Coordinates of C-alpha atoms in Angstrom, one line a residue:
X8 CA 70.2 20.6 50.3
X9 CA 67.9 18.9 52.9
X10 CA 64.8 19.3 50.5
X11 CA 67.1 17.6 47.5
X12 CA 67.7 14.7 49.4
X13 CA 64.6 13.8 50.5
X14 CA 62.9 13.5 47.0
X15 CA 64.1 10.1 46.1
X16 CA 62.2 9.1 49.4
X17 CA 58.7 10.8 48.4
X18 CA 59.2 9.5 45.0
X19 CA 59.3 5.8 46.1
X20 CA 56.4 6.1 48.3
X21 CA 54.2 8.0 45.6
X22 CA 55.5 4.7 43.0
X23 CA 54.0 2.3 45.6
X24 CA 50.7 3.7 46.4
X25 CA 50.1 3.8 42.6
X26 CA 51.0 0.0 42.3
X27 CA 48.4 -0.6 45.4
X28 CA 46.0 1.7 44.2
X29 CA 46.0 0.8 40.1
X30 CA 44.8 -2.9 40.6
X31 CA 41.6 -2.1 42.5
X32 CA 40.9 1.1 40.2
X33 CA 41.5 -1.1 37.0
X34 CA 38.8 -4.3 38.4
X35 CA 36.3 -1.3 40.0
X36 CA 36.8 -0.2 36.3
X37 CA 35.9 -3.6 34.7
X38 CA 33.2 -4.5 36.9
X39 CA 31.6 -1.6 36.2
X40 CA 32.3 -1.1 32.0
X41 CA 32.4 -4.2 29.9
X42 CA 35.4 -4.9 27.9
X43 CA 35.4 -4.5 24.6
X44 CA 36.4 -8.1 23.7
X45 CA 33.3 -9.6 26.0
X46 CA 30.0 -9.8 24.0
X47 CA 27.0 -7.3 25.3
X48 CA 24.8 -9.7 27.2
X49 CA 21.2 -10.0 25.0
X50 CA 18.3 -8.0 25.6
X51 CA 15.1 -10.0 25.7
X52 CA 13.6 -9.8 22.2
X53 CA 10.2 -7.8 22.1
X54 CA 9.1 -11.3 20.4
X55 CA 10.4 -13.6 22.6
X56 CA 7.0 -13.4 24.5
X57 CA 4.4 -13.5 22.3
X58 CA 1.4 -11.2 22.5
X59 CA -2.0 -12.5 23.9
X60 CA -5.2 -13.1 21.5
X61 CA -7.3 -10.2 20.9
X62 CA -9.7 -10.0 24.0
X63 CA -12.8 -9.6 22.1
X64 CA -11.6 -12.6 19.9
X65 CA -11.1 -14.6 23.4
X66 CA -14.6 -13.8 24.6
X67 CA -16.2 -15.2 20.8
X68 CA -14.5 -18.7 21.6
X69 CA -15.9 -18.6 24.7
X70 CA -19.2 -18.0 23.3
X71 CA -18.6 -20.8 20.6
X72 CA -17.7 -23.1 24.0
X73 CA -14.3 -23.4 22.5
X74 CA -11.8 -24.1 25.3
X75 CA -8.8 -21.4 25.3
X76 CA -6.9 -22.6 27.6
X77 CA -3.2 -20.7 28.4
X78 CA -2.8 -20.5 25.0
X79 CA -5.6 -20.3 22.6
X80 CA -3.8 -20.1 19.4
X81 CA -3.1 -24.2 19.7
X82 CA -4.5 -27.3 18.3
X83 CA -7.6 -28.2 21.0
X84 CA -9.4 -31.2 21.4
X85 CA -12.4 -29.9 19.5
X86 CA -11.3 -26.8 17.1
X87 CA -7.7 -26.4 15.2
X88 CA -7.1 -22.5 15.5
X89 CA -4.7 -20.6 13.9
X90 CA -3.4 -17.2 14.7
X91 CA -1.2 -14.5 13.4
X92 CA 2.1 -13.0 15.0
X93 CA 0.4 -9.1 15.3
X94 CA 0.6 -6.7 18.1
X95 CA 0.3 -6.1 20.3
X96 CA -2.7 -8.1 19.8
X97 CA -2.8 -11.6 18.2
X98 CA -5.9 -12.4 16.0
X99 CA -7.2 -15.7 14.2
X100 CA -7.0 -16.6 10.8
X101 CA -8.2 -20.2 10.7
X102 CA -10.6 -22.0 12.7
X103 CA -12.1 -25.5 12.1
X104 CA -15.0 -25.9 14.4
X105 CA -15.9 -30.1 14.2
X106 CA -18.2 -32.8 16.5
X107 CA -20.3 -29.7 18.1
X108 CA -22.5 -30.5 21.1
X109 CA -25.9 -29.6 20.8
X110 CA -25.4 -26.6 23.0
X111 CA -23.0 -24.5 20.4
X112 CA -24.5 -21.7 18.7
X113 CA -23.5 -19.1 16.3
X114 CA -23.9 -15.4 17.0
X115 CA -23.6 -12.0 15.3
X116 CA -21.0 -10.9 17.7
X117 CA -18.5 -13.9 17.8
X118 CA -18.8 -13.7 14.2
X119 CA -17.7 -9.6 13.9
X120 CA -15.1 -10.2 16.1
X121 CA -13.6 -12.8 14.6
X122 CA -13.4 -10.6 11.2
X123 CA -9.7 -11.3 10.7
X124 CA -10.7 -15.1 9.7
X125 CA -9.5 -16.2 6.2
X126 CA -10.4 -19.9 6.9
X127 CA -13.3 -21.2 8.3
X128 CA -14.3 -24.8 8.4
X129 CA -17.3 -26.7 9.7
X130 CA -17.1 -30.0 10.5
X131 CA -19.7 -32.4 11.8
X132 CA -21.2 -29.2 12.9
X133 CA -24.8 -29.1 12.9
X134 CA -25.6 -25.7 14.5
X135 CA -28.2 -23.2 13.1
X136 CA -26.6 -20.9 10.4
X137 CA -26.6 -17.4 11.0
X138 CA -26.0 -14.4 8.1
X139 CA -22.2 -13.6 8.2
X140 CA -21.4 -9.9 8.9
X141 CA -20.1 -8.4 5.8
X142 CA -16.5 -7.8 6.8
X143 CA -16.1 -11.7 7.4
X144 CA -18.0 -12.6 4.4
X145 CA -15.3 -10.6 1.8
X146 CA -12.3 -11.7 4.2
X147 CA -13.0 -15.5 4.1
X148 CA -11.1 -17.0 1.2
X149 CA -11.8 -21.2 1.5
X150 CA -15.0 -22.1 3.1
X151 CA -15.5 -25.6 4.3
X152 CA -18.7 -27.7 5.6
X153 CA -19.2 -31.1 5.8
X154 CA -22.1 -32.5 7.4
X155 CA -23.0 -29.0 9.2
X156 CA -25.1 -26.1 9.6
X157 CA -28.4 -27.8 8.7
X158 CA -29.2 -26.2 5.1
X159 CA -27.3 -23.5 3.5
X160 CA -29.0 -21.5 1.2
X161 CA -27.6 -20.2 -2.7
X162 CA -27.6 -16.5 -1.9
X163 CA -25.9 -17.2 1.7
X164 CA -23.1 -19.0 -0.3
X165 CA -22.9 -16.3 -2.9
X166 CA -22.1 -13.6 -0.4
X167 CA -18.2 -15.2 -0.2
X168 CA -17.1 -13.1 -3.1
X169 CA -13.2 -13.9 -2.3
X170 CA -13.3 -17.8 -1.9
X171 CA -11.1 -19.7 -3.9
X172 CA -12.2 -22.6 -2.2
X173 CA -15.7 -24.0 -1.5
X174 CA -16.4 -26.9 -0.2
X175 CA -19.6 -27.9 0.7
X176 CA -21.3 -31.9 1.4
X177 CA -24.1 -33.8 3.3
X178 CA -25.5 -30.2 3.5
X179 CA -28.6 -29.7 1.6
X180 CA -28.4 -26.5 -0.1
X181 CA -31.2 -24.8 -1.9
X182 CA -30.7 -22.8 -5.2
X183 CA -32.0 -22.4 -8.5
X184 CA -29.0 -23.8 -9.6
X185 CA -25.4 -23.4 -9.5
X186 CA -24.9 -19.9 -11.2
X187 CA -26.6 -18.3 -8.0
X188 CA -23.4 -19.0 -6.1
X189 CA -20.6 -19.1 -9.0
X190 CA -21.9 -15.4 -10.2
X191 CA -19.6 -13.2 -8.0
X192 CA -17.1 -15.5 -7.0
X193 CA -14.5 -14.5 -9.6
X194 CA -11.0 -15.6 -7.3
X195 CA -12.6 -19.2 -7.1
X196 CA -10.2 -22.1 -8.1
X197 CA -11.9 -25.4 -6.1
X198 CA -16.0 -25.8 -6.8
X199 CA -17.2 -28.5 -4.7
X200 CA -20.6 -28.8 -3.6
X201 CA -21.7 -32.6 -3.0
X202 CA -24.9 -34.8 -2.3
X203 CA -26.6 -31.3 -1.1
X204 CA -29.6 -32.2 -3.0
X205 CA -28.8 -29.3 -5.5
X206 CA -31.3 -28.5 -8.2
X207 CA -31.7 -27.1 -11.8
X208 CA -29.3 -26.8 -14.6
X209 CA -24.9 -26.8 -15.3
X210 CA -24.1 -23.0 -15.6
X211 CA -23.3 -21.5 -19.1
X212 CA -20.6 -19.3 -17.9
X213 CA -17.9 -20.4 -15.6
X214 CA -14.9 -18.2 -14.5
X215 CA -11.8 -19.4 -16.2
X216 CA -9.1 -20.1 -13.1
X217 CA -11.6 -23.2 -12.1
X218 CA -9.3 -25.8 -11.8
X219 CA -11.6 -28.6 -9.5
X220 CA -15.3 -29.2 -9.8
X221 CA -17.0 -31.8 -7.9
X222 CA -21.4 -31.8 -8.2
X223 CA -21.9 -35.0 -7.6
X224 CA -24.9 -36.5 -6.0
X225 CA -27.3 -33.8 -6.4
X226 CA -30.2 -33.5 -8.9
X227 CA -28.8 -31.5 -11.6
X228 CA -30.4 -32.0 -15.1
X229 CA -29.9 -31.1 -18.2
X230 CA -27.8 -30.9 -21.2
X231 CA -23.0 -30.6 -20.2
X232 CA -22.8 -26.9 -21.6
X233 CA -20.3 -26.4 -24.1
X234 CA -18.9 -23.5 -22.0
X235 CA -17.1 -25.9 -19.4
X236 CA -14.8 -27.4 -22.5
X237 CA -13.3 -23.9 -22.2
X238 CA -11.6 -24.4 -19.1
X239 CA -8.0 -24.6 -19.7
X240 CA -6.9 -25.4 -16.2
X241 CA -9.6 -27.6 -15.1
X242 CA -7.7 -30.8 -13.9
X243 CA -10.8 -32.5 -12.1
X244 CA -14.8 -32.8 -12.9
X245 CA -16.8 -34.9 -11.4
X246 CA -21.2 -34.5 -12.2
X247 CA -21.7 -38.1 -11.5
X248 CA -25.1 -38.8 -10.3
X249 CA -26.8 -36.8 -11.4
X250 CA -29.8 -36.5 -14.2
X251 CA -28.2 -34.6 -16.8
X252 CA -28.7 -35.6 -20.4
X253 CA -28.2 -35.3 -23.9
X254 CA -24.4 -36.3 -25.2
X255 CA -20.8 -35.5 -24.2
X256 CA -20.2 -32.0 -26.1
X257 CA -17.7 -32.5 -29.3
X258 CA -15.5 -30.6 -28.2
X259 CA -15.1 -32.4 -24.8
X260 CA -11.1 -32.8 -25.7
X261 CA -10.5 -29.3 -25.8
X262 CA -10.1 -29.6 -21.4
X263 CA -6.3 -30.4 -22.2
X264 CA -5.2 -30.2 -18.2
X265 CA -7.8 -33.0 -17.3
X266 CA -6.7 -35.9 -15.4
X267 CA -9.6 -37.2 -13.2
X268 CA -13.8 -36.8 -15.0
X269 CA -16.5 -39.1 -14.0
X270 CA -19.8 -38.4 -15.3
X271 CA -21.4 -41.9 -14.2
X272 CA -25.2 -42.7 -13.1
X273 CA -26.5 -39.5 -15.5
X274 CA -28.9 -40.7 -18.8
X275 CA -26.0 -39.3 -20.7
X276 CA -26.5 -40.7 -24.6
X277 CA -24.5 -40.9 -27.7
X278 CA -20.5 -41.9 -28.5
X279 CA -17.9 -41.2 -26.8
X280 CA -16.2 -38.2 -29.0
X281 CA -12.9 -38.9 -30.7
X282 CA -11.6 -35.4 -29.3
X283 CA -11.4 -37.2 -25.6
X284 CA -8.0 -38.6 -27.6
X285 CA -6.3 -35.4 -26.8
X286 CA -6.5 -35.3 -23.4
X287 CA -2.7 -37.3 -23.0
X288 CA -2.6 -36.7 -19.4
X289 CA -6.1 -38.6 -18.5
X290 CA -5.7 -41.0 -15.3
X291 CA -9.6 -41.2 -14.7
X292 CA -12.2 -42.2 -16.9
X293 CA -15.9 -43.1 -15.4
X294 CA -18.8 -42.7 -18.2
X295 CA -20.5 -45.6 -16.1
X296 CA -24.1 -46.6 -15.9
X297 CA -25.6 -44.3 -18.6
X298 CA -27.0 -45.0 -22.1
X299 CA -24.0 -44.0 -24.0
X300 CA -23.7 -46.4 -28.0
X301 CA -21.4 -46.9 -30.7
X302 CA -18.5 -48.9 -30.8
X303 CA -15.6 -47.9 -27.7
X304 CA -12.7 -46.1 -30.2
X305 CA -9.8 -47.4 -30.0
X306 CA -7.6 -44.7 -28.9
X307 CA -8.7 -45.5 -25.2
X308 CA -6.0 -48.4 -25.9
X309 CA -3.3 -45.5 -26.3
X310 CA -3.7 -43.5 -23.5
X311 CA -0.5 -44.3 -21.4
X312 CA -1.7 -42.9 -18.1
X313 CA -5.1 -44.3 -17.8
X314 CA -5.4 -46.3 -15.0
X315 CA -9.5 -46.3 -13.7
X316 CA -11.4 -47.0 -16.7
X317 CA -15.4 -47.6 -16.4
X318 CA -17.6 -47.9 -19.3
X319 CA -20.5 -50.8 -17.7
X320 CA -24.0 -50.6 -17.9
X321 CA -23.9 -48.6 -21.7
X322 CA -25.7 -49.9 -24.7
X323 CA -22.1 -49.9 -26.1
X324 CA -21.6 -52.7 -29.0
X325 CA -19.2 -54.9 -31.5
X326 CA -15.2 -55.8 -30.4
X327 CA -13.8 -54.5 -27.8
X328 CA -11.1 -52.8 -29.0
X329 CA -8.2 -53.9 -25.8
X330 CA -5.1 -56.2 -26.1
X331 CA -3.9 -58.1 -22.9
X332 CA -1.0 -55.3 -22.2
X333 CA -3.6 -52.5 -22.0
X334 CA -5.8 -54.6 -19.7
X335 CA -2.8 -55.9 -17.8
X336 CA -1.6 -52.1 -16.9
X337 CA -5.2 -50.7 -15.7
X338 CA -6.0 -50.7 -12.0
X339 CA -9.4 -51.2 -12.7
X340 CA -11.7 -51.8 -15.6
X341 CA -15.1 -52.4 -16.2
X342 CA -17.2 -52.9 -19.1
X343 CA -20.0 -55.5 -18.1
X344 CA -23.4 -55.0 -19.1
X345 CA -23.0 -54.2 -22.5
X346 CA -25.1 -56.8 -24.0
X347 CA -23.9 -56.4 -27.7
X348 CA -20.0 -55.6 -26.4
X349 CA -18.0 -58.8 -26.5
X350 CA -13.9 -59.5 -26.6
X351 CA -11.7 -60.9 -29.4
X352 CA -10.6 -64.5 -27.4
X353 CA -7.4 -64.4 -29.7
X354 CA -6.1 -61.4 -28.0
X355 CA -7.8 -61.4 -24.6
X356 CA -8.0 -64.8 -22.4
X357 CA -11.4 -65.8 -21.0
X358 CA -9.3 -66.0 -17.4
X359 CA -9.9 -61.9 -17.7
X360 CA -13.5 -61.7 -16.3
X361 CA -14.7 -58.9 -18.1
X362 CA -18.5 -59.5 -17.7
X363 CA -19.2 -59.8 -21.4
X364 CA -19.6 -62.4 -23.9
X365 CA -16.7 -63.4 -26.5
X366 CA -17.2 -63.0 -30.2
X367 CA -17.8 -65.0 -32.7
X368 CA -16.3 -65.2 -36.2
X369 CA -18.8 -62.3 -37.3
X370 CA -17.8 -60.3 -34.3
X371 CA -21.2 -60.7 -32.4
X372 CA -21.3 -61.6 -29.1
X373 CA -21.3 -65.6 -28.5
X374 CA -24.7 -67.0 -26.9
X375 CA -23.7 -68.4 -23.3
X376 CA -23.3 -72.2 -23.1
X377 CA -25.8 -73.7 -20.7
X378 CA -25.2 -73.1 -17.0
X379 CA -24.5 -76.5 -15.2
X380 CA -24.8 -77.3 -12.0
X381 CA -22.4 -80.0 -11.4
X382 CA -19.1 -79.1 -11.5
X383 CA -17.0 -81.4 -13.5
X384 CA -16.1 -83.3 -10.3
X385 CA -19.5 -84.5 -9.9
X386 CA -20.5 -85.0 -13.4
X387 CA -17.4 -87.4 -13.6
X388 CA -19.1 -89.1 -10.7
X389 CA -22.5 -88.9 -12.2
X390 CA -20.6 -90.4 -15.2
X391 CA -19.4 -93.5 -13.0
X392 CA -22.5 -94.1 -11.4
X393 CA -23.9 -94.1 -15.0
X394 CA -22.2 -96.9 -15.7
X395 CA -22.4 -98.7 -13.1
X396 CA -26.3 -98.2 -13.6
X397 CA -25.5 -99.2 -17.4
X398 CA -23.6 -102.5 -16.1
X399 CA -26.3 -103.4 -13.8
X400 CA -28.9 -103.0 -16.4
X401 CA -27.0 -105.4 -18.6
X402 CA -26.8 -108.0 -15.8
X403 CA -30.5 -107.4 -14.9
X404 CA -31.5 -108.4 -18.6
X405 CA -30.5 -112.1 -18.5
X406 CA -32.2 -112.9 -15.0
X407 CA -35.5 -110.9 -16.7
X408 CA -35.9 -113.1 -19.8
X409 CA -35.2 -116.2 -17.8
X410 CA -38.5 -114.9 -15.7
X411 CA -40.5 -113.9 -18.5
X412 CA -40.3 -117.4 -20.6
X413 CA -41.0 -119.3 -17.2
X414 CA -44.1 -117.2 -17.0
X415 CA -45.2 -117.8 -20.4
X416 CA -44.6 -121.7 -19.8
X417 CA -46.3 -121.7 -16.5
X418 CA -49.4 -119.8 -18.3
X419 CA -49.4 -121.9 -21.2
X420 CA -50.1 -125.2 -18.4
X421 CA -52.2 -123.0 -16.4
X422 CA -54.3 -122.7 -19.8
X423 CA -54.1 -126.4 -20.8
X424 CA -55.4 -127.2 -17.8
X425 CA -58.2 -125.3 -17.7
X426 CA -58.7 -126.0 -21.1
X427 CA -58.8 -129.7 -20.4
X428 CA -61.5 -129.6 -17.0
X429 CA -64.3 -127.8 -19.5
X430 CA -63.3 -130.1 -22.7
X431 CA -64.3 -133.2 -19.4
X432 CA -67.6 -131.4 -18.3
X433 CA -68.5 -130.8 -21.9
X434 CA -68.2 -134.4 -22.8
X435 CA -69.8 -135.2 -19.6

């Protein structure tokens, strides 16, 4: 009975140590295991720090005197470098090395370590050239060097099987021509190879996927091979100055994708083929300062996108065949120095200065009318003191007669006289 009535009592006490005890359970609890509403706090990301360049690599910039800095993969005052995201190493893939002091050299072992390159560029680099190592050679896919590395050989060049662009100017470069470095480059889109002093002849096979060729300023000579009118995707050719010869090949309209050719300053004879009429998307034309003939065809006038068109210093004769709207849309055009070339002056205005004569009614150039040296200012003067000089010459002919029959009266007494003292001492 006693035990009965005290359970009421040890239940209430047991009710309010659970209430005191629950609340600092429950936040023990939730200090130590998030809720399930709360989001998990992040982890660091293994990329949020990014891995350090590949220590060999490190040490080949050194070697090149390339500043690394904290952070080598950046833009520097003297390089532009480019790396990948790899680990836990980073390696390059790019590196431009331009304006290098005289105490930068290549060697062997900078270049094997930086094998992982796919883009190299010289730039106003005129260190000694060294053989690449294989590996970097078939990895490389643009090379790039402008005013650098001395002199650069045709077998050097050719041992970038993988290129798809070269570009190479102000470097001399010695070959037999330029099918020592084409041969193996098969991938190669971008052909540019400029005032390098390059010698013998145009190749006779070129790979099809060229879509850029630029050999200007060399001393290739020569007939254009027909081969190069079989480039489908060739947009731009440049072979001015050269010494190549002979005429523009027939089928010269068959390059459908061209939009920029030059092939100025060469000995280049012959008319300009008809077929050039199918290339519609033409911007550029330059056949400048070579010994081309005939009459310019008309259907120069009907190519909507020309905007640079250069045909001076030719042999080229009869009308030119251009109204004032097809003058008035080109940029620039030049056609001077075509002695027998001369313009219709009913369609074109002589305000045009196109450096060649007008025609006359037979459609022969128009023999220049004296040159004069007064402008018409001063001959209108000239023409006033003229007749002022006239005028005065009138006046001065009264006042000159007057004087003349004086004289002859003053003579005729002078005679008498005379006359008359030896008639006296003869009589005498």
């Amino acid at each position: 009975m006693a035990t009965s009535s005290l359970d009421p009592f040890f239940l209430l006490i047991f009710l309010t140590l659970s209430l005191t005890i629950s609340p600092s359970f429950t936040s023990s609890k939730s200090l130590s295991s998030p809720s399930p509403l709360s989001s998990p706090s992040p982890k660091p990301s293994p990329t949020s720090t990014p891995s350090i360049l590949d220590p060999k690599q490190l040490k080949a910039l050194q070697s090149l005197n390339i500043p690394t800095g904290k952070n080598p993969c950046s833009s520097l005052h003297n390089s532009t470098i480019t790396c990948d995201n790899s680990t836990p190493f980073r390696h390059i893939v790019s590196l431009t090395l331009s304006n290098c002091t005289d105490d930068v050299a290549l060697s062997l072992t900078a270049m094997k370590a930086l094998y992982t390159l796919n883009n190299i560029q010289f730039v106003n680099c005129p260190v000694t050239p060294i053989r690449l190592p294989s590996q970097l050679a078939l990895n490389l896919k643009t090379f790039t060097c402008v005013n650098s590395l001395k002199k650069l050989s045709g077998v050097w060049l050719s041992k970038l099987h993988n290129v798809t662009e070269l570009t190479v100017s102000n470097v001399k470069v010695v070959a037999t021509g330029p099918y020592v470095i084409l041969n193996n480059m098969i991938h190669l889109n971008t052909f540019m190879i400029t005032n390098a002093n390059l010698s013998g002849y145009l190749p006779k096979h070129w790979h099809s996927n060229i879509s850029y060729i630029d050999l200007s300023g060399n001393k290739l000579r020569g007939r254009i091979p027909t081969s190069i009118t079989e480039l489908e995707n060739l947009e731009y050719l440049n072979l001015s100055g050269n010494m190549l010869n002979g005429t523009i090949p027939v089928s010269f309209g068959d390059l459908s994708s061209l939009k920029n050719v030059s092939l100025a300053s060469n000995s280049l004879s012959g008319s300009i083929p008809d077929s050039i009429a199918a290339i519609s998307e033409l911007v550029h034309l330059d056949l400048g300062s070579n010994e081309l003939n005939g009459t310019i065809p008309k259907f120069i006038s009907n190519m909507k996108g020309l905007k640079y068109l250069n045909l001076e210093k030719n042999n080229f004769r009869g009308v030119l065949p251009f109204n004032a709207s097809f003058v008035k849309k080109l940029i620039v055009l030049k056609v001077g120095e075509n002695s027998n070339l001369c313009y219709n002056h009913s369609t074109l205005s002589s305000k045009v200065k196109l450096g060649i004569a007008r025609c006359d009614k037979h459609g022969l150039p128009m023999a220049p009318p004296a040159s004069k040296e007064i402008s018409s200012d001063d001959s209108d003067d000239s023409d006033d003191y003229s007749d002022d000089e006239s005028v005065h010459k009138e006046h001065s002919h009264g006042p000159s007669k007057v004087v003349l029959g004086i004289s002859i009266a003053l003579s005729s007494i002078v005679f008498l006289i005379i006359f008359l003292i030896l008639l006296a001492k003869c009589c005498k």
